[in-house]
Amino acid sequence: MTVPADRAIVDSSPPAGAPSPRADAVELPATKTSSQENFPVGSWLLPKRLRPHVAAFYRFARAADDIGDDPDLPTAEKLARLDALKAGLTAPGPEATAGIRASIAATGVGLVDCRDLLVAFRRDSENRSCRTWDDLIDYCRYSANPVGRYLLRLHGQSESTFPAGDALCTVLQILNHLQDCGDDWRKLRRIYVPTDWIEAAGGIDRFFAPDEASARIRRPVIDRCLDIVDAMLDTACTLPGQLTSRPLAAEVSVMLWLARRLAARLRQGDPILTRVALSKADFARALRPGLSVMAFGAKPLDDAALVRMAVFRAKSSFAAGMRILPAEGRRAIYAVYGFCRQVDDIADSAAAVEEKTVALQAWRQRLDRIFAGRGEDPLDRELIWAIRRFGLPRAEFESMLDGMTIDAAAEVRIADRAGLAHYARCVAGTVGVMAVKIFGCPDQASEAFAVAQGEALQLTNILRDVDEDATLGRLYLPESWLREAGIPTERPIPEIVADPRIAAVCARLAAEIQPLYAALPGLMPAGTEKRMKAALIMQHSYRRIFEKLQARGYTDRSVRPRLSKRERIGILLSALLR
C-alpha cells in the first residue's frame, strides 16, 4: 500500500449512517488520565502552589488531544471544536478552558503554549503523517515542546533553558510515538515514524505487519530513531543543572531516567508485536535521581562531561584503555572517540546511501568549523580543545571519513590486499595515530607502531565478523583472494560467505595477521611502554581474540569468540603492572 506521505492517509469521517456527536459539545470523555502517562505530569515533586496550574494546563491539553485522536469525529467537527477551545483561552467557552483561562490570568503564563499545542492537534485532526525526520521534529515543536516551555515559564526559568527543555520534550514525544506506532496505524491510520524511512525499508504494509520477518525490516528504522533520541538526550540531560528551581530539576531528572529506560526497552522490544512499556518498578527506581536532586541539587554538566557520558553509553571495547589515561588524555581520547562513533553510526545506519553521503559530507564541513575554532555543540568544542592541546592533524579525521564513505556504500567489496590495507589505515590507523599523540608519543616511530597495530586490530575484527558483515552487504576479504580460491566474485555476498572455500580465505587472512602481532613489540619505541599502556591493553585484548579465532578455526564460524570478564581484568592488570 502506497500513501501520500505528507498528507492524510485516510478520510477521518465516520462511516455512513453513523450518528454524529452533538454539535454543541466540545469536550469528549477523557481517554487517559495523568496517572496513565509514561512520564510524570505535575507530580508531588513540584511546588504545591503550582500544581493546580499544571493540572489546568494538562486538562486543556488532554481535551484537545482527545478531540484530535477521536476516530469517530469528522475532520471538520474536530477542527471546529479545537477552534472553540482556542477561543475559550481568552473568553468564556468550553469547560476545559475555564481552569487554564483563570490560570493564565493569575500567572501570565500559558496562552502562547496552549495555542502552539492546538497547531499540533489540528494536524492530528487532519490525519497528517510525518514524511521526513524534519517533519517529525516540526510536529514535536508544537505537540510536545510547548509543555516544557510552559513548565519552565511557570517556574520562572530563563529562556536560555528552552533548548535543553525542547530536546527533552521532543525525546519524550518520539518515544511515545515509537511505543504507540502500532496503535496509531491500526486505529487512526496515522504514522509519526518518518514514512520516507519506512518506504525505504520495505513499505508501510510490511513495516506494520505483525510477524517476525517484518520485525527484521522495521528494527533498523526504530533503532535509527533511537540513535537520534540518545543524542538528543545528551542535550536534555543538561537541563537539571541549568534550573534554579530545585523541585522542577528533580521532576526533570525523573523524566530523564524514565526516557533512558523506555528507549532501552524499545531497543529490546518490538512495539508492533507487543506493548513496550515502563513498569511500576521503573517508576519506583526513577524516584531515586529525583530525590537526590531534591536533597543535594543538580550538578551542572560541562561539555567534557557530556562527551564522556556518550562514550560510556556506547559501551566501547576501548573503554578500559581510555579510563587509565591521565585526565587530559582521557578528555581528548573521549572527544576523538565521540567523533569516530558519530561517523561510524552514519555509515552503519539504515539510511539510504545518498543520505549517508550527505551526512558524511556535512561532517567534512563541520571539520572546517572545528579547525577554525568554531564549535556549535559539546563534541565540537571538545574536539577543538583536543586538537589544540595535542596537535591532532586534520588529515587523520579526513581519512576516517574516507573509510566511513567506503562503509556507507550499498555494498562493500575490497579488490585486493592493498585495498584492504588502505581501508584498515582509514578506519583504524587514523585512531592509532591520534591516540599516540594523546598518549604523549608524537614521534614518527610511535605513529608507525600505531598504524601497524591499527591494521592488526582491524583485520582481527574483519576475520571475526565475516558472517555478520555479510548480512550488512559487506565483504572485506580481498576479491583477488576469492578468485584464487575458486569462488566466483559476481555472486551475492551472503552466497560467497556461505561457500565452504571461504574458510581457506579466512585462514589466509589469519596468516597475514599473525606476523603483524609478532612484530608489534619490536615496533614500539623504547621507553614509551608506560605512556602506551592503553594501546597495550587493546593489543593484548585483540591478540587474545585472534588466538581464540585460530583455535576455533574457520570452517564452523557459529561461535563468535569473546573475552571473559576474568580475561579482561587479567589483561588490564598486566598492562597496569608493567
Coordinates of C-alpha atoms in Angstrom, one line a residue:
M1 CA 0.0 0.0 0.0
T2 CA 1.4 3.3 -1.0
V3 CA 0.1 6.5 0.6
P4 CA 0.8 10.2 0.2
A5 CA 3.4 10.6 2.9
D6 CA 2.8 14.2 3.8
R7 CA -1.0 14.3 3.7
A8 CA -3.9 12.5 5.3
I9 CA -3.7 8.7 4.9
V10 CA -7.4 8.1 5.2
D11 CA -10.6 10.2 5.5
S12 CA -11.3 10.5 9.2
S13 CA -15.1 11.0 8.6
P14 CA -17.3 8.4 10.4
P15 CA -18.9 5.6 8.5
A16 CA -22.0 6.3 6.5
G17 CA -25.0 6.2 8.8
A18 CA -23.0 6.6 12.0
P19 CA -24.5 9.1 14.4
S20 CA -22.5 12.3 14.7
P21 CA -21.7 13.6 18.2
R22 CA -23.7 16.6 19.4
A23 CA -22.5 19.7 17.6
D24 CA -22.7 21.8 20.7
A25 CA -20.4 19.5 22.7
V26 CA -16.8 20.3 22.6
E27 CA -15.1 18.0 25.2
L28 CA -15.0 14.2 24.8
P29 CA -14.8 11.6 27.6
A30 CA -11.1 11.5 28.7
T31 CA -9.2 8.6 27.2
K32 CA -6.3 9.0 29.6
T33 CA -5.6 10.5 33.0
S34 CA -2.3 11.9 34.3
S35 CA -1.7 8.7 36.3
Q36 CA -1.6 6.7 33.0
E37 CA 1.0 8.8 31.3
N38 CA 4.5 7.5 30.6
F39 CA 6.1 10.5 32.3
P40 CA 5.1 12.4 35.4
V41 CA 2.5 15.2 34.9
G42 CA 2.5 17.7 37.8
S43 CA 3.8 15.2 40.4
W44 CA 4.2 15.9 44.1
L45 CA 7.8 16.8 43.4
L46 CA 6.6 20.2 42.0
P47 CA 5.7 23.0 44.4
K48 CA 2.2 22.6 45.8
R49 CA 1.2 26.2 44.9
L50 CA 1.9 25.4 41.2
R51 CA 0.2 22.1 40.9
P52 CA -3.3 23.5 40.3
H53 CA -2.0 25.5 37.3
V54 CA -0.2 22.4 35.9
A55 CA -3.4 20.4 36.3
A56 CA -5.4 23.1 34.4
F57 CA -2.9 23.1 31.6
Y58 CA -3.0 19.3 31.5
R59 CA -6.7 19.2 31.4
F60 CA -6.8 21.6 28.4
A61 CA -4.1 19.6 26.6
R62 CA -5.9 16.3 27.3
A63 CA -9.2 17.7 26.0
A64 CA -7.6 18.9 22.8
D65 CA -5.7 15.7 22.3
D66 CA -8.8 13.6 22.7
I67 CA -10.5 15.6 20.0
G68 CA -7.7 15.2 17.6
D69 CA -7.5 11.4 18.2
D70 CA -11.2 10.6 18.2
P71 CA -11.7 8.1 15.4
D72 CA -15.4 8.8 15.0
L73 CA -15.5 12.6 14.7
P74 CA -15.4 14.1 11.2
T75 CA -12.4 16.3 10.4
A76 CA -14.5 19.4 10.1
E77 CA -16.0 18.9 13.5
K78 CA -12.7 18.2 15.1
L79 CA -11.3 21.5 13.8
A80 CA -14.4 23.4 14.9
R81 CA -14.1 22.0 18.4
L82 CA -10.4 22.9 18.5
D83 CA -11.3 26.4 17.4
A84 CA -13.8 26.6 20.3
L85 CA -11.0 25.6 22.7
K86 CA -8.7 28.3 21.2
A87 CA -11.4 31.0 21.6
G88 CA -12.0 29.8 25.2
L89 CA -8.5 30.7 26.2
T90 CA -9.4 34.4 26.2
A91 CA -13.2 34.4 26.6
P92 CA -15.8 32.2 28.3
G93 CA -16.1 29.0 26.4
P94 CA -15.8 25.2 26.8
E95 CA -15.5 23.8 30.3
A96 CA -11.9 22.6 29.6
T97 CA -10.8 26.2 29.1
A98 CA -12.1 27.6 32.3
G99 CA -9.3 26.4 34.5
I100 CA -6.5 27.4 32.2
R101 CA -8.0 30.7 31.4
A102 CA -8.1 31.5 35.1
S103 CA -4.5 30.2 35.4
I104 CA -3.3 32.4 32.6
A105 CA -5.0 35.4 34.2
A106 CA -3.3 34.6 37.5
T107 CA 0.2 33.8 36.3
G108 CA 0.5 35.4 32.9
V109 CA 1.8 32.1 31.6
G110 CA 0.3 29.6 29.2
L111 CA -1.5 31.4 26.4
V112 CA 1.2 31.0 23.7
D113 CA 1.9 27.4 24.8
C114 CA -1.8 26.4 24.6
R115 CA -2.1 28.0 21.2
D116 CA 1.0 26.1 20.0
L117 CA -0.4 22.9 21.2
L118 CA -3.5 23.4 19.1
V119 CA -1.4 23.7 16.0
A120 CA -0.3 20.0 16.5
F121 CA -3.8 18.8 17.3
R122 CA -5.2 20.4 14.2
R123 CA -2.6 18.4 12.2
D124 CA -3.7 15.3 14.1
S125 CA -7.3 16.1 13.2
E126 CA -6.3 16.3 9.5
N127 CA -4.6 12.9 10.0
R128 CA -1.3 14.1 8.7
S129 CA 1.7 11.7 8.9
C130 CA 5.4 12.7 9.1
R131 CA 7.2 12.1 5.7
T132 CA 10.7 13.0 7.0
W133 CA 12.5 13.3 10.2
D134 CA 12.3 17.1 9.9
D135 CA 8.5 16.8 9.7
L136 CA 8.6 14.8 12.9
I137 CA 10.7 17.4 14.7
D138 CA 8.4 20.2 13.5
Y139 CA 5.4 18.3 14.8
C140 CA 7.1 17.9 18.2
R141 CA 7.8 21.6 18.1
Y142 CA 4.0 22.1 18.6
S143 CA 2.9 18.8 20.2
A144 CA 5.5 18.5 23.0
N145 CA 7.8 21.5 23.3
P146 CA 5.0 23.8 24.5
V147 CA 4.5 21.6 27.5
G148 CA 8.1 22.0 28.6
R149 CA 8.2 25.7 27.9
Y150 CA 5.0 26.2 29.9
L151 CA 6.5 24.5 32.9
L152 CA 9.8 26.4 32.6
R153 CA 7.9 29.7 32.4
L154 CA 5.6 28.8 35.3
H155 CA 8.6 28.1 37.4
G156 CA 10.2 31.4 36.5
Q157 CA 13.1 29.9 34.5
S158 CA 15.2 31.7 31.9
E159 CA 14.5 31.3 28.2
S160 CA 18.1 30.0 28.0
T161 CA 16.8 26.7 29.4
F162 CA 14.4 26.3 26.4
P163 CA 16.9 24.4 24.1
A164 CA 17.5 21.7 26.6
G165 CA 13.8 21.6 27.6
D166 CA 12.8 21.3 23.9
A167 CA 15.2 18.4 23.5
L168 CA 13.7 16.6 26.4
C169 CA 10.1 17.2 25.3
T170 CA 10.9 16.1 21.8
V171 CA 12.5 12.9 23.0
L172 CA 9.5 12.1 25.2
Q173 CA 7.2 12.6 22.3
I174 CA 9.2 10.5 19.9
L175 CA 9.4 7.7 22.5
N176 CA 5.7 7.8 22.8
H177 CA 5.3 7.7 19.0
L178 CA 7.5 4.7 18.8
Q179 CA 5.7 3.0 21.7
D180 CA 2.3 3.6 20.1
C181 CA 3.2 3.3 16.4
G182 CA 1.2 0.1 16.0
D183 CA -2.0 1.5 17.6
D184 CA -1.6 4.8 15.8
W185 CA -1.6 2.9 12.5
R186 CA -4.3 0.4 13.3
K187 CA -6.8 2.8 14.9
L188 CA -6.1 6.1 13.2
R189 CA -4.0 5.3 10.1
R190 CA -1.5 7.8 11.3
I191 CA 2.2 7.5 11.2
Y192 CA 4.7 9.5 13.1
V193 CA 7.8 7.4 12.2
P194 CA 9.2 9.1 9.0
T195 CA 7.4 7.4 6.1
D196 CA 10.4 8.0 3.9
W197 CA 12.4 5.7 6.1
I198 CA 9.6 3.2 6.2
E199 CA 9.2 3.1 2.4
A200 CA 13.0 2.6 2.0
A201 CA 12.9 -0.3 4.5
G202 CA 10.2 -2.2 2.5
G203 CA 6.9 -0.2 2.6
I204 CA 4.1 0.6 5.1
D205 CA 2.3 -2.8 4.8
R206 CA 5.5 -4.8 5.6
F207 CA 6.6 -2.4 8.3
F208 CA 3.3 -2.8 10.3
A209 CA 2.8 -6.5 9.7
P210 CA 2.8 -8.4 13.0
D211 CA 5.3 -11.1 12.1
E212 CA 9.0 -11.8 12.7
A213 CA 10.1 -11.3 9.1
S214 CA 8.6 -7.8 9.2
A215 CA 10.2 -7.2 12.6
R216 CA 13.6 -7.5 10.9
I217 CA 12.6 -4.8 8.4
R218 CA 11.4 -2.3 11.0
R219 CA 14.2 -2.9 13.5
P220 CA 16.7 -0.7 11.7
V221 CA 14.2 2.1 11.4
I222 CA 13.3 2.0 15.0
D223 CA 16.9 1.9 16.0
R224 CA 17.7 4.8 13.8
C225 CA 15.1 6.9 15.6
L226 CA 16.5 5.7 18.9
D227 CA 20.1 6.7 17.9
I228 CA 18.9 10.3 17.4
V229 CA 16.9 10.1 20.6
D230 CA 20.1 9.2 22.5
A231 CA 21.9 12.1 21.1
M232 CA 19.1 14.5 21.9
L233 CA 19.1 13.1 25.5
D234 CA 22.7 14.3 25.8
T235 CA 21.4 17.8 25.3
A236 CA 18.4 17.3 27.5
C237 CA 20.4 16.0 30.5
T238 CA 22.0 19.4 30.9
L239 CA 18.6 20.8 31.9
P240 CA 18.5 20.0 35.6
G241 CA 21.8 21.8 36.2
Q242 CA 20.5 24.9 34.4
L243 CA 17.4 25.2 36.6
T244 CA 17.1 27.5 39.6
S245 CA 14.0 25.6 40.7
R246 CA 15.2 22.5 42.6
P247 CA 11.7 20.8 42.5
L248 CA 11.5 21.3 38.8
A249 CA 15.1 20.0 38.4
A250 CA 14.0 16.9 40.4
E251 CA 11.0 16.3 38.2
V252 CA 13.1 16.7 35.1
S253 CA 15.7 14.2 36.5
V254 CA 12.9 11.6 36.9
M255 CA 11.8 12.2 33.3
L256 CA 15.3 11.8 32.0
W257 CA 15.8 8.5 33.8
L258 CA 12.4 7.2 32.5
A259 CA 13.3 8.3 29.0
R260 CA 16.5 6.4 29.0
R261 CA 14.7 3.4 30.4
L262 CA 12.0 3.4 27.8
A263 CA 14.5 3.9 25.0
A264 CA 16.4 0.9 26.2
R265 CA 13.2 -1.2 26.3
L266 CA 12.3 -0.1 22.8
R267 CA 15.7 -1.3 21.6
Q268 CA 15.0 -4.7 23.1
G269 CA 11.3 -5.0 22.2
D270 CA 9.1 -4.6 19.1
P271 CA 6.2 -2.2 19.6
I272 CA 4.2 -3.8 16.8
L273 CA 4.4 -7.3 18.2
T274 CA 3.9 -6.4 21.9
R275 CA 3.3 -3.5 24.1
V276 CA 6.6 -2.0 25.2
A277 CA 6.1 0.0 28.4
L278 CA 7.6 1.1 31.6
S279 CA 6.9 -1.0 34.7
K280 CA 5.9 0.1 38.2
A281 CA 9.4 -0.9 39.3
D282 CA 10.8 1.5 36.7
F283 CA 8.7 4.4 38.1
A284 CA 9.9 3.5 41.6
R285 CA 13.5 3.5 40.6
A286 CA 13.1 6.8 38.8
L287 CA 12.4 8.5 42.1
R288 CA 16.0 8.0 43.2
P289 CA 17.5 10.6 40.9
G290 CA 14.6 13.0 41.7
L291 CA 15.0 12.6 45.4
S292 CA 18.8 13.0 45.1
V293 CA 18.3 16.3 43.3
M294 CA 15.8 17.5 45.9
A295 CA 18.3 16.7 48.6
F296 CA 21.6 17.9 47.0
G297 CA 20.7 19.9 43.9
A298 CA 21.6 19.1 40.3
K299 CA 25.2 19.3 39.1
P300 CA 25.8 21.4 36.0
L301 CA 27.2 19.4 33.2
D302 CA 30.0 20.8 31.1
D303 CA 31.0 19.8 27.5
A304 CA 33.6 17.2 28.7
A305 CA 31.0 15.5 31.0
L306 CA 28.5 15.3 28.1
V307 CA 31.0 13.7 25.7
R308 CA 32.2 11.3 28.4
M309 CA 28.6 10.2 29.1
A310 CA 28.1 9.4 25.4
V311 CA 31.3 7.3 25.4
F312 CA 30.2 5.3 28.4
R313 CA 26.7 4.8 27.0
A314 CA 28.3 3.3 23.8
K315 CA 29.9 0.5 25.9
S316 CA 33.0 0.6 23.8
S317 CA 35.6 -2.2 24.0
F318 CA 38.1 0.7 24.2
A319 CA 36.6 1.9 27.4
A320 CA 39.1 0.2 29.8
G321 CA 42.1 1.6 27.8
M322 CA 40.6 5.1 27.8
R323 CA 40.0 5.2 31.6
I324 CA 43.6 4.6 32.6
L325 CA 44.8 7.7 30.9
P326 CA 45.7 10.9 32.8
A327 CA 42.8 13.4 33.0
E328 CA 43.7 15.4 29.9
G329 CA 44.4 12.3 27.9
R330 CA 41.0 10.8 28.8
R331 CA 39.3 14.0 27.9
A332 CA 41.0 14.2 24.5
I333 CA 40.5 10.5 23.6
Y334 CA 36.8 10.7 24.6
A335 CA 36.4 13.5 22.1
V336 CA 38.2 11.6 19.3
Y337 CA 36.1 8.5 20.2
G338 CA 32.9 10.7 20.1
F339 CA 33.8 11.8 16.5
C340 CA 34.5 8.2 15.4
R341 CA 31.3 6.9 17.0
Q342 CA 29.2 9.5 15.3
V343 CA 30.6 9.0 11.8
D344 CA 30.5 5.2 12.2
D345 CA 26.9 5.4 13.2
I346 CA 26.2 7.3 10.0
A347 CA 27.9 4.6 7.9
D348 CA 26.1 1.8 9.8
S349 CA 22.6 3.4 9.8
A350 CA 19.6 2.2 7.8
A351 CA 19.6 5.5 5.8
A352 CA 19.8 5.5 2.1
V353 CA 23.3 5.8 0.6
E354 CA 22.5 9.3 -0.6
E355 CA 21.6 10.4 2.9
K356 CA 24.7 8.8 4.4
T357 CA 26.9 10.5 1.8
V358 CA 25.3 13.9 2.6
A359 CA 25.7 13.3 6.4
L360 CA 29.4 12.4 6.0
Q361 CA 30.0 15.4 3.7
A362 CA 28.3 17.6 6.4
W363 CA 31.0 16.3 8.8
R364 CA 33.7 17.5 6.5
Q365 CA 32.1 20.9 6.6
R366 CA 31.8 20.6 10.3
L367 CA 35.6 20.0 10.4
D368 CA 36.1 23.3 8.6
R369 CA 34.4 25.0 11.6
I370 CA 36.2 22.9 14.2
F371 CA 39.6 23.6 12.8
A372 CA 38.7 27.2 12.5
G373 CA 37.9 27.2 16.3
R374 CA 34.1 27.5 16.0
G375 CA 32.2 24.9 18.0
E376 CA 28.4 24.6 17.9
D377 CA 27.9 21.7 20.3
P378 CA 29.8 19.9 23.1
L379 CA 31.6 17.5 20.9
D380 CA 32.7 20.3 18.6
R381 CA 34.1 22.2 21.5
E382 CA 35.8 19.2 23.0
L383 CA 37.4 18.3 19.6
I384 CA 38.7 21.9 19.3
W385 CA 40.3 21.6 22.7
A386 CA 41.9 18.2 21.9
I387 CA 43.1 19.3 18.5
R388 CA 44.9 22.3 20.0
R389 CA 46.2 20.6 23.1
F390 CA 47.7 17.6 21.3
G391 CA 48.2 18.8 17.8
L392 CA 45.8 16.3 16.2
P393 CA 46.1 16.6 12.4
R394 CA 43.1 17.2 10.2
A395 CA 44.3 14.6 7.7
E396 CA 43.5 11.8 10.2
F397 CA 39.9 13.0 10.6
E398 CA 39.5 13.2 6.9
S399 CA 41.0 9.7 6.4
M400 CA 38.4 8.4 8.9
L401 CA 35.7 10.0 6.9
D402 CA 37.1 8.3 3.7
G403 CA 36.8 4.9 5.5
M404 CA 33.3 5.6 6.6
T405 CA 32.4 6.6 3.0
I406 CA 33.5 3.1 1.9
D407 CA 31.3 1.6 4.6
A408 CA 28.3 3.8 3.6
A409 CA 28.1 2.2 0.2
A410 CA 25.2 -0.1 -0.7
E411 CA 27.6 -2.9 -0.9
V412 CA 31.2 -3.1 0.2
R413 CA 33.8 -5.2 -1.6
I414 CA 37.6 -4.9 -1.4
A415 CA 39.6 -5.5 -4.6
D416 CA 42.9 -6.8 -3.2
R417 CA 45.3 -6.8 -0.3
A418 CA 46.4 -3.3 -0.9
G419 CA 42.8 -2.1 -0.8
L420 CA 42.4 -3.9 2.5
A421 CA 45.5 -2.2 3.9
H422 CA 44.1 1.2 2.7
Y423 CA 40.8 0.5 4.4
A424 CA 42.4 -0.5 7.7
R425 CA 44.6 2.6 7.6
C426 CA 41.5 4.8 7.2
V427 CA 39.3 3.3 9.9
A428 CA 41.9 2.1 12.4
G429 CA 45.3 3.6 11.7
T430 CA 43.8 7.1 12.0
V431 CA 42.6 6.4 15.5
G432 CA 46.0 5.0 16.4
V433 CA 47.9 8.0 15.1
M434 CA 45.7 10.4 17.0
A435 CA 45.9 8.2 20.1
V436 CA 49.7 8.0 20.3
K437 CA 49.8 11.8 20.1
I438 CA 47.4 12.0 23.0
F439 CA 49.5 9.4 24.9
G440 CA 52.5 11.8 24.6
C441 CA 54.3 10.0 21.8
P442 CA 54.0 12.2 18.8
D443 CA 57.2 10.9 17.1
Q444 CA 57.2 9.1 13.7
A445 CA 58.2 5.8 15.2
S446 CA 55.2 5.8 17.5
E447 CA 53.0 6.7 14.6
A448 CA 54.4 3.8 12.6
F449 CA 53.6 1.5 15.6
A450 CA 50.1 2.9 15.8
V451 CA 49.4 2.2 12.1
A452 CA 50.7 -1.3 12.3
Q453 CA 48.7 -2.0 15.5
G454 CA 45.6 -0.5 13.9
E455 CA 45.9 -2.8 10.9
A456 CA 46.3 -5.9 13.2
L457 CA 43.3 -5.0 15.2
Q458 CA 41.1 -4.1 12.2
L459 CA 42.0 -7.3 10.4
T460 CA 41.1 -9.2 13.5
N461 CA 37.7 -7.5 13.6
I462 CA 37.2 -8.4 9.9
L463 CA 38.1 -12.0 10.5
R464 CA 35.8 -12.3 13.5
D465 CA 32.9 -10.6 11.8
V466 CA 32.9 -12.2 8.3
D467 CA 29.4 -13.6 8.6
E468 CA 27.9 -10.6 10.4
D469 CA 29.3 -8.2 7.9
A470 CA 27.9 -10.3 5.0
T471 CA 24.4 -9.7 6.3
L472 CA 25.1 -6.0 6.0
G473 CA 26.3 -6.3 2.4
R474 CA 30.0 -6.0 3.4
L475 CA 32.8 -8.3 2.4
Y476 CA 36.3 -7.2 3.3
L477 CA 38.1 -10.3 2.2
P478 CA 40.0 -9.3 -1.0
E479 CA 38.2 -10.4 -4.2
S480 CA 41.6 -11.3 -5.7
W481 CA 41.9 -13.9 -2.9
L482 CA 38.4 -15.2 -3.5
R483 CA 39.1 -15.7 -7.2
E484 CA 42.3 -17.6 -6.4
A485 CA 40.3 -19.8 -4.1
G486 CA 37.9 -20.6 -7.0
I487 CA 35.0 -18.6 -5.5
P488 CA 33.0 -16.6 -8.2
T489 CA 33.0 -13.0 -7.0
E490 CA 30.0 -11.9 -9.0
R491 CA 27.8 -13.9 -6.7
P492 CA 25.8 -12.1 -3.9
I493 CA 27.9 -11.6 -0.8
P494 CA 25.9 -14.0 1.5
E495 CA 26.4 -16.7 -1.1
I496 CA 30.2 -16.0 -1.2
V497 CA 30.5 -16.2 2.5
A498 CA 28.4 -19.4 2.6
D499 CA 30.8 -21.1 0.2
P500 CA 32.9 -23.8 2.0
R501 CA 36.0 -22.5 0.3
I502 CA 35.7 -19.2 2.3
A503 CA 37.4 -21.0 5.2
A504 CA 40.7 -21.1 3.3
V505 CA 40.4 -17.4 2.5
C506 CA 39.8 -16.7 6.2
A507 CA 42.9 -18.8 7.1
R508 CA 44.9 -16.8 4.5
L509 CA 43.9 -13.6 6.3
A510 CA 44.8 -15.1 9.6
A511 CA 48.3 -15.9 8.2
E512 CA 48.6 -12.2 7.4
I513 CA 47.6 -11.2 10.9
Q514 CA 50.0 -13.5 12.8
P515 CA 53.2 -11.7 11.8
L516 CA 51.6 -8.3 12.4
Y517 CA 51.1 -9.2 16.1
A518 CA 54.5 -10.7 16.3
A519 CA 56.1 -7.5 15.0
L520 CA 54.3 -5.1 17.3
P521 CA 56.6 -5.4 20.4
G522 CA 59.6 -4.5 18.3
L523 CA 57.9 -1.6 16.7
M524 CA 57.0 0.1 20.0
P525 CA 59.7 2.7 20.6
A526 CA 61.8 2.0 23.7
G527 CA 60.8 3.9 26.8
T528 CA 57.2 4.5 25.7
E529 CA 55.7 1.5 27.5
K530 CA 54.2 3.4 30.4
R531 CA 52.7 6.0 28.1
M532 CA 51.4 3.3 25.8
K533 CA 49.6 1.3 28.4
A534 CA 46.2 2.0 26.8
A535 CA 47.5 0.8 23.4
L536 CA 48.9 -2.4 25.1
I537 CA 45.5 -3.2 26.6
M538 CA 43.9 -3.1 23.2
Q539 CA 46.7 -5.0 21.6
H540 CA 46.6 -7.8 24.2
S541 CA 42.8 -8.0 24.1
Y542 CA 42.6 -8.3 20.3
R543 CA 45.5 -10.7 20.2
R544 CA 43.7 -13.0 22.6
I545 CA 40.6 -12.8 20.4
F546 CA 42.8 -13.7 17.4
E547 CA 44.1 -16.7 19.3
K548 CA 40.6 -17.8 20.0
L549 CA 39.7 -17.5 16.3
Q550 CA 42.7 -19.6 15.4
A551 CA 41.7 -22.3 18.0
R552 CA 38.1 -22.3 16.7
G553 CA 39.0 -22.5 13.0
Y554 CA 37.2 -21.0 10.1
T555 CA 35.0 -23.9 8.8
D556 CA 32.4 -23.6 11.5
R557 CA 32.1 -20.0 12.5
S558 CA 29.0 -20.2 14.5
V559 CA 30.8 -19.4 17.8
R560 CA 32.0 -15.8 18.0
P561 CA 35.0 -15.5 20.3
R562 CA 34.6 -13.2 23.2
L563 CA 36.8 -12.3 26.2
S564 CA 35.5 -13.3 29.6
K565 CA 35.4 -10.8 32.4
R566 CA 38.3 -12.7 34.0
E567 CA 40.4 -12.3 30.8
R568 CA 39.6 -8.6 30.5
I569 CA 40.6 -8.0 34.1
G570 CA 43.8 -10.0 33.7
I571 CA 44.8 -8.0 30.6
L572 CA 44.1 -4.7 32.3
L573 CA 46.2 -5.7 35.4
S574 CA 49.0 -7.0 33.2
A575 CA 49.3 -3.6 31.5
L576 CA 48.9 -1.6 34.6
L577 CA 51.6 -3.5 36.5
R578 CA 54.2 -3.2 33.7

